Amino acid sequence: MREIDGSAQWNTISSTLSGTEVKKKNLKSRLGYQFRVRPAGSDGPFSSPSDTIVALGLSDGIKTLFHGLENGTLLQNPGAKPVPLEDALGGKEFILLYASAHWCGPCRNFTPQLANWYRSLGGTAKSAEVVFLSCDHDENGFNSYYKEMPWLAVPFDDDAREQLLGHIRVQGIPRLVVLDGKTGRILVDNAVGQQMEVNHWRRLAGGKK
């Protein structure tokens, strides 16, 4: 691997690989990186350099918004497993903050609709991510409701949950706020009942309506 800066040397990041993918953390260059490989145990030449690859990290705006997150982790289903914030949201074009609660009838009607849309985006390469901000009265309610959801969540007992709810000024639920993943700017104040169109959000992010 080498950074594209005109003079960087090649560095070995792994002596062996299994499969066709490799993960590398702390790739922060805006210029990008190139990679090359050769068969294991071979002293022969490396492959030609790959196309330039730019790492999709977490934007400063999103880091600021989630700065109060305890341990820097969100929950991820299935299993409500902790996942680092940068792994969860890095490179996403749009981040949707979903304020909802299990006791709220309109929320329980909307959540399956949102889940169907979310699953239609595909796997890890999807352009948008949803983060659940619970408005439940207790952790048992949160745990029961979150089991139904396929996306991320801020832990119920994490102070960042209240901070984020305050940031988007939740007064009624369900509430689905669409953020620009590059800046943290609010693009849609409440997408509940609206068409969930990523291309429309791209136009808004570019200053168009």
Short mmCIF file of C-alpha atoms in Angstrom, two decimals, residues 45-205:
data_model
loop_
_atom_site.label_atom_id
_atom_site.label_comp_id
_atom_site.label_asym_id
_atom_site.label_seq_id
_atom_site.Cartn_x
_atom_site.Cartn_y
_atom_site.Cartn_z
CA PRO A 45 6.76 -9.21 -8.99
CA PHE A 46 3.74 -7.54 -7.45
CA SER A 47 0.59 -6.88 -9.42
CA SER A 48 0.08 -3.52 -11.09
CA PRO A 49 -1.05 -0.80 -8.67
CA SER A 50 -4.78 -0.66 -8.06
CA ASP A 51 -6.94 2.31 -8.95
CA THR A 52 -6.74 5.10 -6.38
CA ILE A 53 -9.00 4.41 -3.42
CA VAL A 54 -10.11 7.19 -1.07
CA ALA A 55 -11.11 6.08 2.43
CA LEU A 56 -14.67 6.98 3.45
CA GLY A 57 -14.18 8.19 6.99
CA LEU A 58 -16.45 9.97 9.43
CA SER A 59 -17.03 13.64 8.67
CA ASP A 60 -16.16 16.32 11.22
CA GLY A 61 -19.81 17.39 11.32
CA ILE A 62 -21.01 13.93 12.34
CA LYS A 63 -18.15 13.54 14.83
CA THR A 64 -19.25 16.79 16.48
CA LEU A 65 -22.90 15.74 16.55
CA PHE A 66 -22.07 12.42 18.25
CA HIS A 67 -19.24 13.75 20.42
CA GLY A 68 -21.05 12.84 23.65
CA LEU A 69 -21.41 9.17 22.74
CA GLU A 70 -20.10 7.04 25.61
CA ASN A 71 -17.28 4.73 24.51
CA GLY A 72 -17.74 5.99 20.96
CA THR A 73 -20.02 3.07 20.05
CA LEU A 74 -23.54 2.55 18.76
CA LEU A 75 -25.63 -0.61 18.94
CA GLN A 76 -26.12 -2.72 15.84
CA ASN A 77 -28.73 -5.38 15.17
CA PRO A 78 -29.05 -8.30 15.12
CA GLY A 79 -28.01 -8.78 18.71
CA ALA A 80 -27.59 -5.13 19.77
CA LYS A 81 -23.82 -5.51 19.40
CA PRO A 82 -21.57 -2.47 20.06
CA VAL A 83 -19.96 -1.07 16.92
CA PRO A 84 -17.50 1.86 16.68
CA LEU A 85 -19.10 5.08 15.47
CA GLU A 86 -16.68 5.43 12.54
CA ASP A 87 -17.36 1.88 11.34
CA ALA A 88 -21.10 2.41 11.67
CA LEU A 89 -21.47 5.80 9.99
CA GLY A 90 -18.22 6.42 8.10
CA GLY A 91 -18.77 7.19 4.42
CA LYS A 92 -22.57 7.40 4.62
CA GLU A 93 -24.11 10.11 2.46
CA PHE A 94 -27.10 10.47 4.75
CA ILE A 95 -27.79 9.68 8.38
CA LEU A 96 -31.38 9.43 9.55
CA LEU A 97 -32.14 10.04 13.22
CA TYR A 98 -35.30 8.16 14.14
CA ALA A 99 -37.06 9.32 17.32
CA SER A 100 -39.69 6.77 18.27
CA ALA A 101 -41.12 4.71 21.15
CA HIS A 102 -42.86 1.38 21.60
CA TRP A 103 -45.86 2.96 23.38
CA CYS A 104 -46.57 5.28 20.43
CA GLY A 105 -49.17 3.84 18.04
CA PRO A 106 -48.19 5.93 14.99
CA CYS A 107 -44.54 4.94 15.62
CA ARG A 108 -45.37 1.25 15.63
CA ASN A 109 -47.26 1.70 12.36
CA PHE A 110 -44.39 3.60 10.72
CA THR A 111 -41.46 1.44 11.90
CA PRO A 112 -42.26 -1.55 9.59
CA GLN A 113 -42.54 0.84 6.63
CA LEU A 114 -39.16 2.34 7.45
CA ALA A 115 -37.67 -1.14 7.90
CA ASN A 116 -38.87 -2.18 4.42
CA TRP A 117 -37.27 0.91 2.89
CA TYR A 118 -34.07 0.36 4.85
CA ARG A 119 -33.73 -3.23 3.68
CA SER A 120 -34.27 -2.12 0.09
CA LEU A 121 -31.02 -0.12 0.28
CA GLY A 122 -28.91 -3.28 0.28
CA GLY A 123 -25.92 -4.25 2.43
CA THR A 124 -22.97 -2.39 3.95
CA ALA A 125 -22.50 -0.21 0.85
CA LYS A 126 -25.87 1.51 1.32
CA SER A 127 -25.82 5.29 1.03
CA ALA A 128 -27.91 5.98 4.15
CA GLU A 129 -27.98 4.73 7.72
CA VAL A 130 -30.69 4.98 10.38
CA VAL A 131 -29.94 5.62 14.06
CA PHE A 132 -32.72 4.98 16.57
CA LEU A 133 -33.16 7.55 19.36
CA SER A 134 -35.48 5.97 21.88
CA CYS A 135 -38.24 8.00 23.52
CA ASP A 136 -39.29 5.03 25.63
CA HIS A 137 -39.92 5.47 29.33
CA ASP A 138 -37.53 2.73 30.43
CA GLU A 139 -34.80 0.43 29.16
CA ASN A 140 -37.09 -2.60 28.99
CA GLY A 141 -39.32 -0.75 26.56
CA PHE A 142 -36.29 0.25 24.51
CA ASN A 143 -34.92 -3.30 24.41
CA SER A 144 -38.24 -4.81 23.38
CA TYR A 145 -38.84 -2.24 20.62
CA TYR A 146 -35.28 -2.21 19.27
CA LYS A 147 -35.42 -5.98 18.66
CA GLU A 148 -37.83 -5.21 15.82
CA MET A 149 -35.41 -2.84 14.09
CA PRO A 150 -32.66 -3.68 11.56
CA TRP A 151 -30.61 -0.50 12.03
CA LEU A 152 -28.39 1.20 14.60
CA ALA A 153 -29.29 2.73 17.96
CA VAL A 154 -27.83 4.98 20.61
CA PRO A 155 -27.85 2.97 23.88
CA PHE A 156 -30.79 3.90 26.10
CA ASP A 157 -28.63 4.89 29.08
CA ASP A 158 -26.18 6.94 27.01
CA ASP A 159 -26.31 10.71 27.59
CA ALA A 160 -25.82 11.21 23.85
CA ARG A 161 -29.39 10.01 23.29
CA GLU A 162 -30.86 12.96 25.15
CA GLN A 163 -28.32 15.31 23.55
CA LEU A 164 -29.32 14.22 20.06
CA LEU A 165 -33.03 14.40 20.85
CA GLY A 166 -32.41 17.93 22.09
CA HIS A 167 -30.38 18.83 19.00
CA ILE A 168 -33.22 17.93 16.64
CA ARG A 169 -35.79 19.46 19.07
CA VAL A 170 -38.15 16.52 19.28
CA GLN A 171 -41.65 17.61 20.30
CA GLY A 172 -43.66 14.82 18.72
CA ILE A 173 -43.02 11.31 17.44
CA PRO A 174 -42.45 9.54 15.15
CA ARG A 175 -39.78 11.89 13.87
CA LEU A 176 -37.25 11.03 11.15
CA VAL A 177 -34.60 13.67 10.57
CA VAL A 178 -32.38 13.37 7.49
CA LEU A 179 -28.82 14.65 7.97
CA ASP A 180 -26.15 15.35 5.37
CA GLY A 181 -23.45 12.78 6.20
CA LYS A 182 -20.71 15.18 5.09
CA THR A 183 -21.70 18.11 7.28
CA GLY A 184 -24.29 16.98 9.82
CA ARG A 185 -26.68 19.62 8.45
CA ILE A 186 -30.40 18.88 8.65
CA LEU A 187 -31.79 18.33 5.14
CA VAL A 188 -35.30 17.12 6.03
CA ASP A 189 -36.81 18.03 9.39
CA ASN A 190 -39.24 15.11 9.37
CA ALA A 191 -39.37 12.53 6.59
CA VAL A 192 -42.31 10.61 8.11
CA GLY A 193 -45.07 10.56 5.51
CA GLN A 194 -42.74 11.77 2.75
CA GLN A 195 -41.20 9.93 -0.19
CA MET A 196 -37.90 8.36 0.88
CA GLU A 197 -35.85 9.41 -2.13
CA VAL A 198 -32.06 9.45 -1.83
CA ASN A 199 -31.70 11.43 -5.06
CA HIS A 200 -33.96 14.14 -3.64
CA TRP A 201 -31.73 14.35 -0.57
CA ARG A 202 -28.70 14.64 -2.87
CA ARG A 203 -30.31 17.64 -4.54
CA LEU A 204 -30.99 19.22 -1.15
CA ALA A 205 -27.40 18.60 -0.06
#
